Amino acid sequence: MEKQNSRFRWIVFASVVFTYLLMSSQRTAPGLITDQIMNDFNVSASTIGLLASIQFLVYTGLQIPMGIWADRYGPNLFLIIGALLTGLGTIIYSLGTHESILFIGRILTGTGDATIWVNMVLILGQWFTAKEFVRLIGLAGMTGSLGFLMATVPFSQWISILGWRGAFFSIGILLCLCGILLYFVLVKIPKSKMVNVDKTVQHEKLGHLLQRLISNRQAWALFFCHFGLVGAYVGFIGSWAVPYGMNVYGLTRSGASQLVMMGLIGALLGAPLMSGLSSRLEAIKKPYVVVHIVISLCWTTFLLLKGNPPLSLLFVLFFIIGFCYGASTLTFAVVRKTFPSIESGVISGFANTGGFLSAVLLPGIFGMMLDYYQTDQGHLELGYSYGFVIPVIFSIIGLIGVLNIKEKGVARNQPDV
């Protein structure tokens, strides 16, 4: 039975994206209990900041190695291990009695999380045709945004019922069960049904592969394309959107959180709609260029209006920025279309590194800008005003990257496996 013609591929899709939903929720869920962690463990705000960023640092650092390993040894094993590690890390986090235990838990969670996207892209590429892939990668991206959404009110209610330790422990157990489920769905059942036995492929030496990677213009175009789109959203909305709404507009924390919600709603819609449009047009670059132009104009609007657009426009801008971020899954549709399948993993990892590198850099740079002007409230607003030059620069880098993408001309000289 061929993978891309079997009904079983939809079970694979459902199992993988459900695991992604749970894993992505654990990227931001600890933010719900910041005050409790500070009180229970008597730690400083800087320690909390490091605890929050350590998962993203581990995730970013492992993207290229994960891509290489997935190409060489297959994505199934790493995704199974990733789900188990994320579950184990979440359980350890819930049982922690010292801040060092919390760090171990988050490092394990970040290590597991680093496996999900690259391997999911490869698995979907194996089980679905190229046209199906463009559409489904958008749905997979939407699932990640649903995970972020789940880590707001729903998980907060779960914490209120079980307490923070019980809530995180239960999610950890569920993730471990997902790892077991993935073993049966990705390995055991396909092997018993003899679904499209993978071909043995001769891989080039690691040094040659890395040398060719860093000299490949298409790979760098995708790196910068993802850098400009992901970091400006995750880096700003994930870190500074709520303080920005409170300090500049005088909103309550709940009111400022609605800005984040608008971005999430935009991302939920942007991922499937843009991937569906690209699939219908049978073109990726043209709609993706439009996305990058729009998000650049949005951040430029903040800058031109000195960081203080009218409140009604503010919500619209956050929605559009989130919508454009949702379209970032098109980066991997380009990888699927223009690179041979035996190196899709390392290229996907390289591109994803660009996105999350910017997500790590932007909050810190933006914070340094605010610290420079934070002498009183008036100067703090000035800091936000000048700070928006950073996402403008990042988005322009992304626009340059997408303009340099070649949708045709990079032959897929290896068959899909």
Short mmCIF file of C-alpha atoms in Angstrom, two decimals, residues 45-247:
data_model
loop_
_atom_site.label_atom_id
_atom_site.label_comp_id
_atom_site.label_asym_id
_atom_site.label_seq_id
_atom_site.Cartn_x
_atom_site.Cartn_y
_atom_site.Cartn_z
CA ALA A 45 12.26 38.29 37.99
CA SER A 46 15.56 37.81 36.12
CA THR A 47 15.55 34.13 37.05
CA ILE A 48 11.99 33.84 35.78
CA GLY A 49 13.08 35.54 32.55
CA LEU A 50 15.92 33.05 32.08
CA LEU A 51 13.57 30.18 32.89
CA ALA A 52 11.15 31.44 30.23
CA SER A 53 13.82 31.83 27.55
CA ILE A 54 15.82 28.64 28.14
CA GLN A 55 13.33 26.49 26.21
CA PHE A 56 13.52 28.74 23.14
CA LEU A 57 17.32 28.82 23.31
CA VAL A 58 17.48 25.01 23.37
CA TYR A 59 14.86 24.81 20.62
CA THR A 60 16.76 27.23 18.37
CA GLY A 61 20.14 25.60 18.91
CA LEU A 62 18.86 22.14 18.01
CA GLN A 63 17.04 22.97 14.76
CA ILE A 64 19.92 22.34 12.33
CA PRO A 65 21.21 19.20 14.12
CA MET A 66 17.64 17.90 14.28
CA GLY A 67 17.22 18.46 10.55
CA ILE A 68 20.44 16.55 9.80
CA TRP A 69 19.49 13.64 12.07
CA ALA A 70 15.95 13.48 10.68
CA ASP A 71 17.25 13.33 7.11
CA ARG A 72 19.73 10.58 7.95
CA TYR A 73 17.75 8.41 10.36
CA GLY A 74 14.15 9.28 9.55
CA PRO A 75 11.69 11.57 11.36
CA ASN A 76 9.53 8.96 13.12
CA LEU A 77 11.91 7.98 15.91
CA PHE A 78 12.81 11.57 16.77
CA LEU A 79 9.19 12.69 16.95
CA ILE A 80 8.37 9.81 19.29
CA ILE A 81 11.37 10.62 21.50
CA GLY A 82 10.46 14.32 21.38
CA ALA A 83 6.94 13.71 22.67
CA LEU A 84 8.31 11.55 25.49
CA LEU A 85 10.99 14.11 26.43
CA THR A 86 8.47 16.96 26.44
CA GLY A 87 6.17 14.90 28.64
CA LEU A 88 9.00 13.93 30.99
CA GLY A 89 10.22 17.55 31.19
CA THR A 90 6.71 18.77 31.99
CA ILE A 91 6.33 16.13 34.72
CA ILE A 92 9.69 17.06 36.27
CA TYR A 93 8.67 20.75 36.14
CA SER A 94 5.45 19.91 38.02
CA LEU A 95 7.35 17.99 40.72
CA GLY A 96 10.20 20.49 41.13
CA THR A 97 11.25 21.42 44.65
CA HIS A 98 14.13 23.71 43.70
CA GLU A 99 14.72 26.19 40.89
CA SER A 100 17.44 23.95 39.43
CA ILE A 101 14.81 21.21 38.96
CA LEU A 102 12.62 23.70 37.10
CA PHE A 103 15.50 24.47 34.74
CA ILE A 104 16.10 20.77 34.09
CA GLY A 105 12.42 20.35 33.32
CA ARG A 106 12.37 23.25 30.86
CA ILE A 107 15.59 22.10 29.15
CA LEU A 108 14.07 18.65 28.60
CA THR A 109 10.87 20.27 27.35
CA GLY A 110 12.85 22.46 24.95
CA THR A 111 14.80 19.45 23.69
CA GLY A 112 11.60 17.58 23.00
CA ASP A 113 9.96 20.62 21.48
CA ALA A 114 12.90 20.99 19.08
CA THR A 115 11.90 17.72 17.43
CA ILE A 116 8.31 18.53 16.55
CA TRP A 117 8.22 20.95 13.63
CA VAL A 118 11.05 19.66 11.42
CA ASN A 119 10.00 16.04 11.84
CA MET A 120 6.32 16.83 11.38
CA VAL A 121 7.16 18.60 8.10
CA LEU A 122 9.07 15.53 6.90
CA ILE A 123 6.37 13.09 7.98
CA LEU A 124 3.64 15.05 6.21
CA GLY A 125 5.90 15.25 3.16
CA GLN A 126 6.16 11.45 3.13
CA TRP A 127 2.46 10.74 3.58
CA PHE A 128 0.89 13.46 1.38
CA THR A 129 1.31 14.69 -2.18
CA ALA A 130 2.92 18.06 -2.87
CA LYS A 131 -0.43 19.81 -3.45
CA GLU A 132 -1.97 18.30 -0.29
CA PHE A 133 1.14 19.25 1.65
CA VAL A 134 0.81 22.99 0.90
CA ARG A 135 -2.72 22.99 2.28
CA LEU A 136 -2.06 20.74 5.27
CA ILE A 137 1.06 22.56 6.43
CA GLY A 138 -1.17 25.59 6.96
CA LEU A 139 -3.56 23.51 9.07
CA ALA A 140 -0.58 22.21 11.05
CA GLY A 141 0.56 25.80 11.62
CA MET A 142 -2.93 26.69 12.80
CA THR A 143 -2.68 23.86 15.33
CA GLY A 144 0.40 25.54 16.83
CA SER A 145 -1.58 28.76 17.30
CA LEU A 146 -4.39 26.72 18.88
CA GLY A 147 -1.79 25.39 21.30
CA PHE A 148 -0.85 28.95 22.28
CA LEU A 149 -4.56 29.71 22.68
CA MET A 150 -5.04 26.61 24.83
CA ALA A 151 -2.29 27.95 27.11
CA THR A 152 -4.44 30.96 28.02
CA VAL A 153 -7.94 30.70 29.53
CA PRO A 154 -8.46 26.91 29.11
CA PHE A 155 -5.20 25.93 30.81
CA SER A 156 -5.69 28.67 33.40
CA GLN A 157 -9.02 27.06 34.33
CA TRP A 158 -7.32 23.66 34.49
CA ILE A 159 -4.76 25.15 36.90
CA SER A 160 -7.56 26.56 39.07
CA ILE A 161 -9.08 23.06 39.31
CA LEU A 162 -5.95 20.95 39.90
CA GLY A 163 -3.42 23.52 41.06
CA TRP A 164 -0.38 24.32 38.91
CA ARG A 165 1.48 21.13 39.82
CA GLY A 166 -1.47 18.87 39.05
CA ALA A 167 -2.24 20.66 35.78
CA PHE A 168 1.32 20.40 34.44
CA PHE A 169 1.65 16.80 35.68
CA SER A 170 -1.51 15.74 33.81
CA ILE A 171 -0.33 17.35 30.55
CA GLY A 172 3.04 15.63 30.98
CA ILE A 173 1.35 12.25 31.31
CA LEU A 174 -0.80 12.98 28.23
CA LEU A 175 2.31 13.86 26.20
CA CYS A 176 3.98 10.60 27.20
CA LEU A 177 0.86 8.76 26.05
CA CYS A 178 1.12 10.66 22.75
CA GLY A 179 4.65 9.31 22.36
CA ILE A 180 3.33 5.77 22.77
CA LEU A 181 0.50 6.49 20.30
CA LEU A 182 2.99 7.82 17.75
CA TYR A 183 5.03 4.63 18.01
CA PHE A 184 2.03 2.57 16.91
CA VAL A 185 0.85 5.07 14.27
CA LEU A 186 4.24 5.85 12.71
CA VAL A 187 6.16 2.58 13.19
CA LYS A 188 4.20 -0.46 14.32
CA ILE A 189 1.08 -0.29 12.13
CA PRO A 190 2.79 0.91 8.89
CA LYS A 191 5.39 -1.85 9.28
CA SER A 192 2.69 -4.50 9.67
CA LYS A 193 0.82 -3.19 6.65
CA MET A 194 4.04 -2.82 4.61
CA VAL A 195 3.13 0.79 3.76
CA ASN A 196 5.62 2.02 1.18
CA VAL A 197 8.87 0.69 2.65
CA ASP A 198 11.41 3.54 2.73
CA LYS A 199 14.35 3.32 0.39
CA THR A 200 17.90 3.29 1.64
CA VAL A 201 19.64 6.45 0.54
CA GLN A 202 23.36 7.18 0.54
CA HIS A 203 24.00 10.44 2.45
CA GLU A 204 26.92 12.71 1.83
CA LYS A 205 29.49 13.49 4.51
CA LEU A 206 28.38 15.94 7.19
CA GLY A 207 31.13 18.47 6.42
CA HIS A 208 30.23 18.56 2.73
CA LEU A 209 26.55 18.93 3.58
CA LEU A 210 27.12 21.88 5.92
CA GLN A 211 29.48 23.54 3.44
CA ARG A 212 26.89 23.24 0.71
CA LEU A 213 24.16 24.47 3.04
CA ILE A 214 25.90 27.71 3.99
CA SER A 215 26.71 28.44 0.35
CA ASN A 216 23.15 27.82 -0.87
CA ARG A 217 21.35 31.09 -1.71
CA GLN A 218 17.90 29.50 -1.54
CA ALA A 219 18.57 28.22 1.99
CA TRP A 220 19.66 31.69 3.14
CA ALA A 221 16.65 33.28 1.45
CA LEU A 222 14.38 30.97 3.46
CA PHE A 223 16.38 31.66 6.64
CA PHE A 224 15.94 35.43 6.33
CA CYS A 225 12.37 35.10 5.10
CA HIS A 226 11.46 33.20 8.28
CA PHE A 227 13.64 35.49 10.41
CA GLY A 228 11.60 38.54 9.44
CA LEU A 229 8.17 37.01 9.86
CA VAL A 230 8.40 34.85 12.97
CA GLY A 231 10.58 36.94 15.27
CA ALA A 232 8.61 40.15 14.87
CA TYR A 233 5.45 38.29 15.94
CA VAL A 234 6.67 35.84 18.57
CA GLY A 235 9.34 38.20 19.89
CA PHE A 236 7.12 41.26 20.32
CA ILE A 237 3.62 39.91 20.86
CA GLY A 238 4.88 37.11 23.08
CA SER A 239 6.98 39.41 25.29
CA TRP A 240 6.05 43.09 25.02
CA ALA A 241 2.47 43.36 23.75
CA VAL A 242 0.84 43.34 27.20
CA PRO A 243 3.30 45.81 28.83
CA TYR A 244 2.98 48.02 25.73
CA GLY A 245 -0.81 48.14 26.00
CA MET A 246 -0.64 48.90 29.73
CA ASN A 247 2.13 51.53 29.61
#
